[in-house]
Each structure stands twice: as structure tokens, then as C-alpha cells.
GROMACS .gro file of C-alpha atoms in nm:
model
  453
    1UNK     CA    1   2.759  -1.451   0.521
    2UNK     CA    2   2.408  -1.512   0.688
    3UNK     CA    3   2.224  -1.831   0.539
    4UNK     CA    4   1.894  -1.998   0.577
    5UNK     CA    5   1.735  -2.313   0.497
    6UNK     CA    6   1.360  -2.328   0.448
    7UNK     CA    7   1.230  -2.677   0.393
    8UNK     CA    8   1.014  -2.545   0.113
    9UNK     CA    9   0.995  -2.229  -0.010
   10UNK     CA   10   0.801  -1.994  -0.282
   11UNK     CA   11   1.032  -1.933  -0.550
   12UNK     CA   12   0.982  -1.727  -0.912
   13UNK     CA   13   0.931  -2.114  -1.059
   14UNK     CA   14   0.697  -2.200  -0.807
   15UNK     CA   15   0.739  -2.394  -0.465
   16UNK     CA   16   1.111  -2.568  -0.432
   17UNK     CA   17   1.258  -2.774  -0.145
   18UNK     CA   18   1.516  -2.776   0.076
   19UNK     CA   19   1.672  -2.462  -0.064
   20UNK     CA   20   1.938  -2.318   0.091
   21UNK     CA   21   1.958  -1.906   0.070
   22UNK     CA   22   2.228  -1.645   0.128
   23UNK     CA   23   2.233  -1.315   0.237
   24UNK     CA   24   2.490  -1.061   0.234
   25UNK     CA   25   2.507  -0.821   0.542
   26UNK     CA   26   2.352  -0.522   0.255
   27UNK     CA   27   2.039  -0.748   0.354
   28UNK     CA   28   2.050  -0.869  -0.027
   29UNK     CA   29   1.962  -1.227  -0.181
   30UNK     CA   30   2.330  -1.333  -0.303
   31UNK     CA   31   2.266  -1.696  -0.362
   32UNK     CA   32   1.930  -1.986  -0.422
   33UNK     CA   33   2.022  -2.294  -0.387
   34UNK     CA   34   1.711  -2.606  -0.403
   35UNK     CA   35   1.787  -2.984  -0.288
   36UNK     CA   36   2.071  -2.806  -0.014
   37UNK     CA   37   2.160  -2.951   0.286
   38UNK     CA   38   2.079  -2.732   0.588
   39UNK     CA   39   2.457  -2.720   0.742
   40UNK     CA   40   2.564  -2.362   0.845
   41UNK     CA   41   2.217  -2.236   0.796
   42UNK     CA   42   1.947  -2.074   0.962
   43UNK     CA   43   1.647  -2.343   1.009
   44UNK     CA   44   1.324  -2.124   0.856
   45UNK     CA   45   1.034  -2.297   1.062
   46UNK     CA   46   0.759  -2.306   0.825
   47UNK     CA   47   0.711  -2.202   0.460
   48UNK     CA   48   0.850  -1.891   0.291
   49UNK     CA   49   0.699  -1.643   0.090
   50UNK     CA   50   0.846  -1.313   0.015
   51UNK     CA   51   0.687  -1.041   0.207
   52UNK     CA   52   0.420  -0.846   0.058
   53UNK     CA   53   0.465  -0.502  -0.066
   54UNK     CA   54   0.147  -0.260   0.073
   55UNK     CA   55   0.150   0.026  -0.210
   56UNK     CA   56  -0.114   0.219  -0.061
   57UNK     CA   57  -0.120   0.375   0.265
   58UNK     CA   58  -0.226   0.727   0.485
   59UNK     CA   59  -0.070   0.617   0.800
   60UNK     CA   60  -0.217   0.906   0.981
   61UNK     CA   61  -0.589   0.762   0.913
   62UNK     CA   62  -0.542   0.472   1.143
   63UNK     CA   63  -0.604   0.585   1.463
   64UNK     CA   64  -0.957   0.645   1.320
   65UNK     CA   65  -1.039   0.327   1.241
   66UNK     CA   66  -1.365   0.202   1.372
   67UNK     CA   67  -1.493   0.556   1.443
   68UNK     CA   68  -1.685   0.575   1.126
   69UNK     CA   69  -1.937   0.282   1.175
   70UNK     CA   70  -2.183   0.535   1.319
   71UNK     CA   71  -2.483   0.631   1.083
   72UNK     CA   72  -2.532   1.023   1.057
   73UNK     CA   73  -2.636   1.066   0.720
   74UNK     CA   74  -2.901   0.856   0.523
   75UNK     CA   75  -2.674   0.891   0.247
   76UNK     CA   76  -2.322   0.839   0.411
   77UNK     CA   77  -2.013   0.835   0.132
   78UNK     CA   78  -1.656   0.835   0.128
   79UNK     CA   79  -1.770   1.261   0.129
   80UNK     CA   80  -1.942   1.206   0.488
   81UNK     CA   81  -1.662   0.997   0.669
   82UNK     CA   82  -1.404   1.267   0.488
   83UNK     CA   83  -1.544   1.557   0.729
   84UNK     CA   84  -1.472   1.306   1.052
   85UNK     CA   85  -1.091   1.288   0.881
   86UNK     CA   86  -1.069   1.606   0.884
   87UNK     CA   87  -1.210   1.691   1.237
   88UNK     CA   88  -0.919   1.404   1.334
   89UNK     CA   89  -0.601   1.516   1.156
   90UNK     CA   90  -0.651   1.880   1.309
   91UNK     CA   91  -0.506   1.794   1.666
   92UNK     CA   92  -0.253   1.602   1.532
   93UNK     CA   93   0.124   1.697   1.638
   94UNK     CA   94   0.448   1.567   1.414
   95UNK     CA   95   0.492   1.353   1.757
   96UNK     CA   96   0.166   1.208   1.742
   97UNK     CA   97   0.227   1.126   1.348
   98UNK     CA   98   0.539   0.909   1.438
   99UNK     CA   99   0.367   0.707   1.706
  100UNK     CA  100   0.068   0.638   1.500
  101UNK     CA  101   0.327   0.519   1.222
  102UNK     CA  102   0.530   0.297   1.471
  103UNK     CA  103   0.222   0.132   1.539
  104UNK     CA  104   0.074   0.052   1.210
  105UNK     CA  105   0.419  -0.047   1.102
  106UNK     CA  106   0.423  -0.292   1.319
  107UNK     CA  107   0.127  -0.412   1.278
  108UNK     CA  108   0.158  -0.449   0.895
  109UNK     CA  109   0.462  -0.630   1.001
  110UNK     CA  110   0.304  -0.916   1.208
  111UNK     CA  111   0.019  -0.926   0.897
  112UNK     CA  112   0.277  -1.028   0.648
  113UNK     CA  113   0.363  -0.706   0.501
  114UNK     CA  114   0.752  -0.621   0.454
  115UNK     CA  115   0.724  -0.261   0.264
  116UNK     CA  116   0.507   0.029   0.236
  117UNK     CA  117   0.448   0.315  -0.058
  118UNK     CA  118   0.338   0.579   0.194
  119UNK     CA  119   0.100   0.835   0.040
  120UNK     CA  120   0.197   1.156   0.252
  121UNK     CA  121  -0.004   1.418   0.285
  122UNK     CA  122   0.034   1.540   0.629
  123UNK     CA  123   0.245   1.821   0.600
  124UNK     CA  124   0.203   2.173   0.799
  125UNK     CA  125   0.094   2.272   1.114
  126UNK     CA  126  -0.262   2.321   1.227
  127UNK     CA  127  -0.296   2.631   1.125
  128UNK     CA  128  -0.206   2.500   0.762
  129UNK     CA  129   0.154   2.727   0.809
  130UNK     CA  130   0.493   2.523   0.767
  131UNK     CA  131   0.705   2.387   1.027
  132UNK     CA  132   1.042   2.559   1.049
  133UNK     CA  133   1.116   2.206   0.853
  134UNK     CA  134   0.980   2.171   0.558
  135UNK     CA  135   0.967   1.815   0.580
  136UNK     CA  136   0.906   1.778   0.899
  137UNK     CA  137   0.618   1.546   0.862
  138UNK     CA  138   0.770   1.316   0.611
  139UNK     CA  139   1.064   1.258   0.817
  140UNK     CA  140   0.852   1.153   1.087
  141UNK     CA  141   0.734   0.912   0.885
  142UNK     CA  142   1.061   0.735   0.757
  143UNK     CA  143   1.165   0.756   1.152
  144UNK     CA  144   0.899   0.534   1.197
  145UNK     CA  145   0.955   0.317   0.931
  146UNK     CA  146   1.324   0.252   1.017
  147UNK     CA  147   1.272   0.237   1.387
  148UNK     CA  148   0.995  -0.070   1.313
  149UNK     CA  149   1.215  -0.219   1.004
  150UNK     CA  150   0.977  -0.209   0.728
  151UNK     CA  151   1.080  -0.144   0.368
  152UNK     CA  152   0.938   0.240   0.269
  153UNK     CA  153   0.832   0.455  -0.090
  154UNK     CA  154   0.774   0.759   0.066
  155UNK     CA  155   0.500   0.970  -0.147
  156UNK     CA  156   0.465   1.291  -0.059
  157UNK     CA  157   0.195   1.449  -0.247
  158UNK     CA  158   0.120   1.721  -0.407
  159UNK     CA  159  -0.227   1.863  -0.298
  160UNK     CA  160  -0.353   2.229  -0.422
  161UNK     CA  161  -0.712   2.240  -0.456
  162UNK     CA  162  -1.061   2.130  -0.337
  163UNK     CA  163  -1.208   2.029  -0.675
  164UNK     CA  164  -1.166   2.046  -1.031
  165UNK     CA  165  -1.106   2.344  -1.241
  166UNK     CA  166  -0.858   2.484  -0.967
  167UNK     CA  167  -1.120   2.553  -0.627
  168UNK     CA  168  -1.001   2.684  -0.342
  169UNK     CA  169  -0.889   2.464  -0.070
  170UNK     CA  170  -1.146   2.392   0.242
  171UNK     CA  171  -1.027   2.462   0.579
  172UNK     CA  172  -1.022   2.138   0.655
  173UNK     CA  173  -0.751   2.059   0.432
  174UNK     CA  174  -0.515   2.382   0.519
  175UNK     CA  175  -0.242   2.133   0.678
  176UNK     CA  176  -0.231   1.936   0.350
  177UNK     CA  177  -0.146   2.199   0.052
  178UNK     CA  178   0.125   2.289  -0.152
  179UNK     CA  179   0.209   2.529  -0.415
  180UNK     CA  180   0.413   2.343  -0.706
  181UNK     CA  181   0.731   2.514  -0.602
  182UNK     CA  182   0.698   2.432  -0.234
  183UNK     CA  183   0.638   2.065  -0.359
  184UNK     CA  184   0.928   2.041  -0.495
  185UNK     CA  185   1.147   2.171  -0.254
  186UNK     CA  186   1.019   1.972   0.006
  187UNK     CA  187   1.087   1.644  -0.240
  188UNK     CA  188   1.448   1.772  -0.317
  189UNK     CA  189   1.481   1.822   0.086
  190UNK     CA  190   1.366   1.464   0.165
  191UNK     CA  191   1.600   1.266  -0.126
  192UNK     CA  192   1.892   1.295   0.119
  193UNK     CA  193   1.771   1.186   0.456
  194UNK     CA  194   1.582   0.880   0.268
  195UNK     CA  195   1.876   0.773   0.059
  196UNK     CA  196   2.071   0.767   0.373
  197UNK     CA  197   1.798   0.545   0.552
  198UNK     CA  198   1.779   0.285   0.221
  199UNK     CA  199   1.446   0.392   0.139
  200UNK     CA  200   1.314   0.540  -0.163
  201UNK     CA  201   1.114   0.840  -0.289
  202UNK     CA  202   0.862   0.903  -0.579
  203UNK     CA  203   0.610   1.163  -0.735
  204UNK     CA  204   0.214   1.177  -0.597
  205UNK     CA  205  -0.037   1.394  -0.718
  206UNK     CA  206  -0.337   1.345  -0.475
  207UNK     CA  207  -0.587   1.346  -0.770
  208UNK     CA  208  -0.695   1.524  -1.052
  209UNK     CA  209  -0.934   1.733  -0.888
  210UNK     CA  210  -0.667   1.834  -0.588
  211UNK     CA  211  -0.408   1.966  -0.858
  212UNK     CA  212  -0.408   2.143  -1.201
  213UNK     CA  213  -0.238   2.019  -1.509
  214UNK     CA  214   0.038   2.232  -1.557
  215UNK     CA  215   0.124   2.137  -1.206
  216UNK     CA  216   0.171   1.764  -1.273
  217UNK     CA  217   0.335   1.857  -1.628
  218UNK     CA  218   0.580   2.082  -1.437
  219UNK     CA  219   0.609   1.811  -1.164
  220UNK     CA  220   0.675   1.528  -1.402
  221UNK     CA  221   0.947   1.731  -1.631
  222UNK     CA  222   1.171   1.765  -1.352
  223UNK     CA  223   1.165   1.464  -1.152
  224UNK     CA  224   1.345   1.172  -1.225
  225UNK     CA  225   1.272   0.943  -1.465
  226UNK     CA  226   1.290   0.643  -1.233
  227UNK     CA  227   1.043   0.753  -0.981
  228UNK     CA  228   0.711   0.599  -0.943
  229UNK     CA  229   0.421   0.818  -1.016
  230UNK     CA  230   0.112   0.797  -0.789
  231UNK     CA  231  -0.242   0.933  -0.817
  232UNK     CA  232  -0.609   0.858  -0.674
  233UNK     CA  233  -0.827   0.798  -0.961
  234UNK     CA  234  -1.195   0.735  -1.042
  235UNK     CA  235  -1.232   0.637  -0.723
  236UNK     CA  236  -1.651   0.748  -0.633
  237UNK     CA  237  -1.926   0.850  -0.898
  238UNK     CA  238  -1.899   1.173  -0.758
  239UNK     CA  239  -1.563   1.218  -0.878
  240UNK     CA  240  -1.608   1.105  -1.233
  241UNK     CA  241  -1.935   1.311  -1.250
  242UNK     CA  242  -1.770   1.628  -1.153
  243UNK     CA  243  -1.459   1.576  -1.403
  244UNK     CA  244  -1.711   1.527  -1.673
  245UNK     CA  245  -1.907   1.849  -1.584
  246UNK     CA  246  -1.515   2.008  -1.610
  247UNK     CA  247  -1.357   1.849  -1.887
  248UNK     CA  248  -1.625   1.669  -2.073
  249UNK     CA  249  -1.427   1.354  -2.002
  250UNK     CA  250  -1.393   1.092  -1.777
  251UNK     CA  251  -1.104   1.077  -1.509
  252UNK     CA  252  -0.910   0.753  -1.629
  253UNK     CA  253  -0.961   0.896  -2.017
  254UNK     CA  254  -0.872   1.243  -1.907
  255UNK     CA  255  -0.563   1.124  -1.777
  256UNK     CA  256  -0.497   0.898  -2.074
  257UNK     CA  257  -0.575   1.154  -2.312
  258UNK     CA  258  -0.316   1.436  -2.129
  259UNK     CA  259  -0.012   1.270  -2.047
  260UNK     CA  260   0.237   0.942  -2.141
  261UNK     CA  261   0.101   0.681  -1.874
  262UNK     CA  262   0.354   0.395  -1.853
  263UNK     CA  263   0.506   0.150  -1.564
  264UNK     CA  264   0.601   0.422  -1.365
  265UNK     CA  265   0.242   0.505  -1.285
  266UNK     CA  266   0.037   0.310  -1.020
  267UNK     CA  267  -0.377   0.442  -1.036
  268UNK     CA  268  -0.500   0.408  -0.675
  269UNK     CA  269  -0.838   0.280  -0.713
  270UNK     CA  270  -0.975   0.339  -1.077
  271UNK     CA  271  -1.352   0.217  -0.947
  272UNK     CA  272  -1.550   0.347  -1.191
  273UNK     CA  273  -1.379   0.299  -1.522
  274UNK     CA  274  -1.521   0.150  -1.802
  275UNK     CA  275  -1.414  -0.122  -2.074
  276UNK     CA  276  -1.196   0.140  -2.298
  277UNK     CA  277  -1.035   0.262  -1.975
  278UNK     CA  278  -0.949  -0.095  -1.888
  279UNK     CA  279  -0.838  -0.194  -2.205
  280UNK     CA  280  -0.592   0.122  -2.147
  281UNK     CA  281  -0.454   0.080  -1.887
  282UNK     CA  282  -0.354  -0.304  -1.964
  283UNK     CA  283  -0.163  -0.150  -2.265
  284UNK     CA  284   0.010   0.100  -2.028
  285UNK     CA  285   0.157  -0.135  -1.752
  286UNK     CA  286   0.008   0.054  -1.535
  287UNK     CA  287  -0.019  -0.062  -1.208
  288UNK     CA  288  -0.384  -0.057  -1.026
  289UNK     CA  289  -0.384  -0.026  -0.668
  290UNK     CA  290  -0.682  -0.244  -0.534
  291UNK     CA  291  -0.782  -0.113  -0.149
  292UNK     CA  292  -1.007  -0.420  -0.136
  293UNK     CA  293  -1.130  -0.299   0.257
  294UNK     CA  294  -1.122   0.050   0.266
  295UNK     CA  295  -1.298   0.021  -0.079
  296UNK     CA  296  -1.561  -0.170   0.032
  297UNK     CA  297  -1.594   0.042   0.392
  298UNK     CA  298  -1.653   0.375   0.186
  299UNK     CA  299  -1.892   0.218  -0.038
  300UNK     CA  300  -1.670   0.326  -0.348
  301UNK     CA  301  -1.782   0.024  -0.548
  302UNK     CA  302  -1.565  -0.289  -0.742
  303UNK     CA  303  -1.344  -0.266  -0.966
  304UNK     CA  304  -1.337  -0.478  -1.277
  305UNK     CA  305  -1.014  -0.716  -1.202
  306UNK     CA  306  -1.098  -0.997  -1.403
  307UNK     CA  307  -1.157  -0.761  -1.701
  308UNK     CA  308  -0.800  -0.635  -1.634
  309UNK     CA  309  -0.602  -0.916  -1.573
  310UNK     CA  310  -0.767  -1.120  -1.846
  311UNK     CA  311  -0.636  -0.825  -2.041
  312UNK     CA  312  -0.236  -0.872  -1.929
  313UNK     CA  313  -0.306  -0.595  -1.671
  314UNK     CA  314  -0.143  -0.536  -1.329
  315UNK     CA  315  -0.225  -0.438  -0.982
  316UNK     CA  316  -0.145  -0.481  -0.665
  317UNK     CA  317  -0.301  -0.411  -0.299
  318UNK     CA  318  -0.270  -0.134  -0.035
  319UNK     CA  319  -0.448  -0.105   0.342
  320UNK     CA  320  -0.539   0.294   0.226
  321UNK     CA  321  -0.709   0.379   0.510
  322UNK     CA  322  -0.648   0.103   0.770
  323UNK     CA  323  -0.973  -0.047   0.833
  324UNK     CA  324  -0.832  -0.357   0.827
  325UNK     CA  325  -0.445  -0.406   0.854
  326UNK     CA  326  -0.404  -0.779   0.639
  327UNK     CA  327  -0.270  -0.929   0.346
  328UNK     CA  328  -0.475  -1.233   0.356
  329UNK     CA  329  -0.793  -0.979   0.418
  330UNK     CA  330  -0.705  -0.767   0.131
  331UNK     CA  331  -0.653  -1.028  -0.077
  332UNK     CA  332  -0.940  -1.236   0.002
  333UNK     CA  333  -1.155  -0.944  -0.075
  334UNK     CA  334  -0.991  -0.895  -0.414
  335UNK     CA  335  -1.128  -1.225  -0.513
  336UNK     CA  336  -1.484  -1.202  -0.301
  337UNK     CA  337  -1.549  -0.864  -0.468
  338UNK     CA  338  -1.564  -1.025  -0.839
  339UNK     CA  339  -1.762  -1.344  -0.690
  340UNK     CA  340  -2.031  -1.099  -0.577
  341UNK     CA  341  -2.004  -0.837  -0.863
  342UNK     CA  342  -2.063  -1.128  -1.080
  343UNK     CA  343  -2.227  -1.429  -0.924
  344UNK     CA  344  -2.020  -1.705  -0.961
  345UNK     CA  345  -1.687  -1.850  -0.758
  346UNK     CA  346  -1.338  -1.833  -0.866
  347UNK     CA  347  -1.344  -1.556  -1.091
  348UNK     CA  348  -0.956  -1.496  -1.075
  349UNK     CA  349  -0.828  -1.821  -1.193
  350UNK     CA  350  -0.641  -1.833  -1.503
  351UNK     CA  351  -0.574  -2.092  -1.799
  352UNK     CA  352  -0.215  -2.187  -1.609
  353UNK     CA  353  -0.332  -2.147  -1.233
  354UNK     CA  354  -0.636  -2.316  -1.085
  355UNK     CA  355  -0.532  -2.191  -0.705
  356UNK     CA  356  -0.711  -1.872  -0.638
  357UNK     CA  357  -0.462  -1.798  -0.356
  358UNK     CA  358  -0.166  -1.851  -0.615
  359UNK     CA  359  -0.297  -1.631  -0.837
  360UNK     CA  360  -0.444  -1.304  -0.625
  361UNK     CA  361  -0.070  -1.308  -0.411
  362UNK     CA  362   0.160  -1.357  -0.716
  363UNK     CA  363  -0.033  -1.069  -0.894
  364UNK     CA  364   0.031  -0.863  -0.575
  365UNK     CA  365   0.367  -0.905  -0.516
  366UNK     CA  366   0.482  -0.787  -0.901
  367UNK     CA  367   0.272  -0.516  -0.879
  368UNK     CA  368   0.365  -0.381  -0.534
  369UNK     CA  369   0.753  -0.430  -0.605
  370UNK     CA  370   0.657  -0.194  -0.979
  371UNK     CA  371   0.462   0.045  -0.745
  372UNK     CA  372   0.741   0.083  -0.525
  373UNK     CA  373   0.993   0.110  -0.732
  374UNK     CA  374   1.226  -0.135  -0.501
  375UNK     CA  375   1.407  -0.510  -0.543
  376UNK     CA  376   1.150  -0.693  -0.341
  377UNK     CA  377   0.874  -0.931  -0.377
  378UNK     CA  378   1.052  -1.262  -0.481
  379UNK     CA  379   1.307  -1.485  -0.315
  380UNK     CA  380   1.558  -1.437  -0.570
  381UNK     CA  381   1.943  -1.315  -0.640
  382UNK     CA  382   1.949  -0.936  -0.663
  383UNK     CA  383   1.614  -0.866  -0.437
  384UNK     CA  384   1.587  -0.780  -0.086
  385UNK     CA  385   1.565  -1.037   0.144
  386UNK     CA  386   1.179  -0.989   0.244
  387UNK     CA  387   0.983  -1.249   0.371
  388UNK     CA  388   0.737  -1.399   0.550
  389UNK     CA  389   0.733  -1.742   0.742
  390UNK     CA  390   0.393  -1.907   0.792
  391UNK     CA  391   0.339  -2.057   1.160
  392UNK     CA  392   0.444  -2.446   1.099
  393UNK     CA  393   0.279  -2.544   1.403
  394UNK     CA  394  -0.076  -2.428   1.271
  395UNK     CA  395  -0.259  -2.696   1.179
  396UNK     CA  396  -0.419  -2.536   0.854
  397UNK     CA  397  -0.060  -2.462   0.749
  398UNK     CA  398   0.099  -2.786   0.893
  399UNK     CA  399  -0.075  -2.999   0.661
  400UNK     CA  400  -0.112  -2.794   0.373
  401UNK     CA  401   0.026  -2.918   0.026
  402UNK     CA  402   0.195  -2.674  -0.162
  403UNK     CA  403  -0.097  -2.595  -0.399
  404UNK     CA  404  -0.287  -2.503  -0.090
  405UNK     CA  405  -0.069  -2.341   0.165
  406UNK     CA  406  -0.178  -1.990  -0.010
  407UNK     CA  407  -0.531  -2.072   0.021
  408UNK     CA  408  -0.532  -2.185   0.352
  409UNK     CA  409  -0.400  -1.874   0.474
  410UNK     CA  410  -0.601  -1.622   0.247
  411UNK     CA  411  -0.929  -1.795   0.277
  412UNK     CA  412  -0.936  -1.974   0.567
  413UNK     CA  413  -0.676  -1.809   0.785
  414UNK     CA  414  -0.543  -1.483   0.861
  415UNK     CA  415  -0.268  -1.264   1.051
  416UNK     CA  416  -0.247  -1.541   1.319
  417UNK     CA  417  -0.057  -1.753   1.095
  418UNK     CA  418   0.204  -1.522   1.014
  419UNK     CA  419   0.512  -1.644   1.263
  420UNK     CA  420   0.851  -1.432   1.157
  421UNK     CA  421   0.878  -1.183   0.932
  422UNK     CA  422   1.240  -1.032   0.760
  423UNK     CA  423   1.316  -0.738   0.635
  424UNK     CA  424   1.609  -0.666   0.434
  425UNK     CA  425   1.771  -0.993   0.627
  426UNK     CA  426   1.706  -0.874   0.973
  427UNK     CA  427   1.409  -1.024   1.138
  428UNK     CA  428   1.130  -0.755   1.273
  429UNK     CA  429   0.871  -1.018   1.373
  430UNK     CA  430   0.998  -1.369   1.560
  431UNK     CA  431   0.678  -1.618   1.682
  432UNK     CA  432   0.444  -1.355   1.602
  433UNK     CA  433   0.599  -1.084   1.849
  434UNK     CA  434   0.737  -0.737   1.715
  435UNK     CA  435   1.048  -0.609   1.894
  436UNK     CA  436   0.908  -0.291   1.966
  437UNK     CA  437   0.547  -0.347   1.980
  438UNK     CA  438   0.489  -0.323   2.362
  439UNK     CA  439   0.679  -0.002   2.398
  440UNK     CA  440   0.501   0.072   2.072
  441UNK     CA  441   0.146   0.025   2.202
  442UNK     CA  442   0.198   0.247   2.509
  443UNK     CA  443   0.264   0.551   2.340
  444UNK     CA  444  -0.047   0.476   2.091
  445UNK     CA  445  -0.303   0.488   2.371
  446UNK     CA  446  -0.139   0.818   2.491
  447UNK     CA  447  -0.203   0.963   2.125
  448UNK     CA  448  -0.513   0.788   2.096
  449UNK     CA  449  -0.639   0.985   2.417
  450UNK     CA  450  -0.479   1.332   2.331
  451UNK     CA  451  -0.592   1.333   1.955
  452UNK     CA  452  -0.914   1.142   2.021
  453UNK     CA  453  -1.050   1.347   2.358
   0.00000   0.00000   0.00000
């Protein structure tokens, strides 16, 4: 049975040393031991964290990245740089989806992130007609998740309508939409092949406006019981506008009001919600799912975390849109955004932890392993054997204590510091070098030239 000694290590009591861990060959944590001896081991060389779950992602939306910075409208929004997606994902083939998947796999890989809830939308041809595959798209998807090692959710979601009260779909989003039945036919299609890869499968509604309520009530009364539930929410002013103008109510209340919101639920975004909607979802368990950088690069806004947390609330942190491709980004930004919303410095401290970094990761992890519904997100008996080693040799890291070794990589470091990375005990990442990421990178450029020309 595969073992490893890390010299010190982040455990669910805190940091520990010298512990000793076992792995069985399903890739699972079968034994912790602290104060071991390192004989018959594995040396880890640096500290161990568990890998960080991403519970937010449109993998197709990387290969835009960067394209957006151009000014075209005095008022630019989230609704300007959505007509540039669109433009984008029309040239894309099911080929071109895998590549561009392979390579932001990877690259969440090296940044310290060992799963992803993938929030599919991608499903038909150009011409908005189905492959001769249903699922064609999706599979492509966990292809590229197993052939890079990451953990994967896959979300495929269901997407009817432009806008609320049932509007027609644009053209621009013809490759995206489902009827409720085709929905969930394609979800009973992809349970098999994902079982069979180890990864796992939940419910998505895009957001309110992009389906109808008796399509999520029909949705949610025949899936299981088990499966996460994931939905955009509140996300711009423009959205919470328009679903007052429809149902006299705001998004996060609407949603409240209409169905049983529990754990099972993760609210991507929820920007503009106010102090009952908070107070809500803290009750709930809900999970929020912060974007901190694709937030801030639409201009969506800040969301309230110190309101919710201080209120037993939970959230976690997804790369959305791919802007920036880092856990210590994302959560630096998680912490930055409530410094500037209100003015002062560590806003996310708490009566038991004084260490930002502490505080913004732990919060991340339990929230991502809830959003994705898998046994990840601590180095303990029973979870996947996820982690991340940070680079010894840096000097940052080298002479970190253990109060600090967080905060020296989320504020003062980055994805340079991330050395190996594990996934379900096999290692993706060794000294900072994917497997696959030269073949990888080859075929992006092609893609990036076809789908980009």
C-alpha cells in the first residue's frame, strides 16, 4: 500500500508533524498517522495541503481570455463582453472543446487545484441542432478531465430561454438550449460513462431567467436526492432589476420563496443580495460560489462575505470564466474585495483565527468538497487523496512558520510555489511540470488559431 511522509502537513486539527499517510491503490486516505517515522514512505518535499476544489468553471471561455480588455462601449458590462462569447463559441468543434479542456486542466493543476464542478453548457452543433450524441460535448469534457487527472462534477445545464418570463432564445445561444425532456435524457445518458471514469454528476439550471419554474420543479423531482444543485444567481443589477419587473421579487428571495434550498444547492455569485437574503442563505447551508476574478473583470460588483460568514455561512471559490487560473489569486481577492468594499484590512478574520490565509482556504475547501458533492478537501481517512505540495526550496515557503505558510503563498506568492500536485494518489504535477502539458500546449495554439482567425 502506497505511503508518504510529509514533514508537516495541514490536517482537519490544524498543522501536524511528521505524519505518516496511506493510500490504498482506490487512491483513498486509509490511514493518518503524526510523530511517524518516514521508513517505507514516500518523502513529500515541502508542506501539504489538500488540493483545492474549483466549483465554478465554463472551460470553453478560456481561450478568450484577455480578448475582452478592449473598450467598445462607454458602458461595457458582463452584457457587452457576452456578445464577444458568443461570436467565440460559434466556431467551436467538440475537438476543439477537449483541447481547450486539456489545457485549462492542466493548468488548474500546476495552480493548486485538484477538482473541478464543470458548469456545461456547450452542447449542440453550430447550427444549435444535436450531435448524433447527445452528449457529445459533455463527454469531451470528462475525456479531458481524466486524460489530465483532475477530480470532475460535471454540470450540465439546463438552458431554455433568453430572459425572464420564458423569452425566446437569441441566436447566439442556439448551441446551448434544451427542452426539459432533452435535459434529462442527456443527464441519464452521461451517469454511465462518468460513473465508469470515478467522476460525478449533478443538476444546473443556468439561471432563473434562462429556465422556467416548472422546469426546475420537474428537474428537481426526478433527480437524485444526492446531487448537487447549481444555479447563477443575482449576479449584475441588470438581472435583479429585470426579475423584479417579472416577479415583483428579487432573484435570491424569488428563489427562497419557490423552492426548499438546502446543502445540496451552491448559488454562483449572489452579488447583489441584500441583508435578508444573506441571513437566508446562512440558514440554508447553502453554498456561495465566490468568482473573486472573473467577478471583478465583468464589473459584477462584491459580495458581502463577511456578512455571511459572520452569519455561519459557506462558500467556496471557482475560476468561472478563466481570467485568471489561481487559487492563491482567487483567494486573495476574496479577502481584498471586503478590504476595499469596506475600508479597513483583515476583514475575514474570525474570533478563533487571526491568519487571513487560514481562514479564506479552510472556508474554500469545505465549501468546494459540499459543492461537489465528492470526499475531498482534507487529508483525512475516507477522502481522496488530493493534495498539493508547496515548493520547499522557495524561500517565502522555506522559512515560513506554520501560521504563515498560507499567507505567504496567498498574499505574497502565487502558482510558482505550487511544486507537485496528487490526485486521487497519483501525481499529475511533479516540480511544477504537468505530464502532458507540452503535448497539451501544441494542440492549444492549433485551436487557438482555427477558433480565433
Amino acid at each position: 500500500m502506497p505511503a508518504f511522509f510529509a514533514e508537516r502537513a495541514l490536517l482537519p486539527g490544524g498543522w501536524a508533524s511528521n505524519v505518516r499517510i496511506e493510500v490504498d491503490h482506490a487512491g483513498m486516505v486509509v490511514q493518518v498517522e503524526q510523530a511517524a517515522t518516514r521508513i517505507g514512505a514516500e518523502l513529500v518535499n515541502g508542506p501539504l495541503l489538500p488540493g483545492m476544489p474549483n466549483l465554478h468553471s465554463h472551460a470553453f471561455q478560456r481561450a478568450m481570455a484577455g480578448l475582452a480588455e478592449v473598450a467598445g462601449n462607454p458602458n461595457d458590462s458582463f452584457w457587452t463582453w457576452r456578445d464577444l462569447m458568443y461570436r467565440m463559441v460559434g466556431r467551436m468543434t467538440p475537438d476543439d472543446l477537449e483541447v481547450i479542456g486539456k489545457q485549462l486542466y492542466i493548468e488548474m493543476l500546476k495552480a493548486g487545484y485538484t477538482s473541478v464542478a464543470e458548469f456545461h453548457y456547450l452542447h449542440h452543433d453550430q447550427s444549435g441542432k444535436h450531435y448524433g450524441n447527445l452528449t457529445e460535448m459533455g463527454l469531451r469534457i470528462s475525456t479531458a478531465a481524466s486524460s489530465t487527472g483532475i477530480g470532475l462534477t460535471l454540470l450540465p445545464v439546463l438552458y431554455t430561454y433568453s430572459g425572464f418570463g420564458s423569452q425566446s432564445a437569441s441566436e447566439g445561444q442556439r448551441r446551448f438550449i434544451n427542452d426539459t425532456a432533452t435535459y434529462m435524457r442527456m443527464h441519464e445518458q452521461l451517469a454511465g460513462p462518468l460513473a465508469q471514469a470515478g467522476q460525478s454528476l449533478g443538476i444546473c439550471f443556468h439561471s432563473l431567467r434562462a429556465t422556467a419554474p416548472e422546469q426546475m420543479s420537474e428537474v428537481l423531482s426526478c433527480a437524485s436526492t444526492a446531487a448537487p444543485v447549481h444555479i447563477h444567481i443575482a449576479e449584475q443589477r441588470k438581472e435583479v432589476e429585470d426579475c423584479l419587473a417579472w416577479s415583483g421579487k428579487r432573484p435570491t428571495q424569488w428563489l427562497y420563496d419557490n423552492f426548499d434550498v438546502d446543502q445540496r444547492w451552491c448559488l454562483v455569485h449572489a452579488t447583489h443580495v441584500n441583508e435578508e437574503e444573506v441571513a437566508a442563505i446562512a440558514r440554508s447551508k447553502a453554498i456561495v460560489g465566490l468568482c473573486l476574478t472573473t467577478e471583478a473583470n465583468l464589473g459584477d460588483g462584491i459580495f458581502p462575505a463577511v456578512d455571511l460568514l459572520n452569519q455561519g455561512g459557506r462558500l467556496g471559490i471557482g475560476s468561472d470564466s478563466h481570467v485568471s487560473v489561481s487559487v492563491a489569486e482567487e483567494l486573495r481577492w476574496l479577502e481584498y474585495g471586503q478590504r476595499l468594499r469596506d475600508q479597513r484590512r483583515n476583514r475575514l478574520a474570525t474570533e478563533h483565527q487571526k491568519n487571513i490565509g487560514s481562514v479564506v482556504f479552510s472556508e474554500a475547501l469545505a465549501g468546494g468538497q459540499q459543492a461537489l458533492g465528492q470526499p475531498i478537501g482534507s487529508i483525512a481517512v475516507g477522502h481522496r487523496a488530493d493534495w498539493v505540495v508547496l515548493d520547499q526550496s522557495d524561500p517565502y515557503i522555506s522559512v515560513a512558520s506554520n501560521d504563515s505558510v498560507i499567507n505567504r503563498w496567498i498574499f505574497a506568492g502565487g502558482n510558482h510555489q505550487v511544486r507537485d500536485v496528487m490526485v486521487q494518489g497519483r501525481w499529475a504535477v511533479r516540480e511544477g511540470r504537468h505530464f502532458a502539458e507540452e503535448e497539451t500546449a501544441i494542440e492549444f495554439r492549433r485551436v487557438l488559431k482555427a477558433i480565433l482567425a
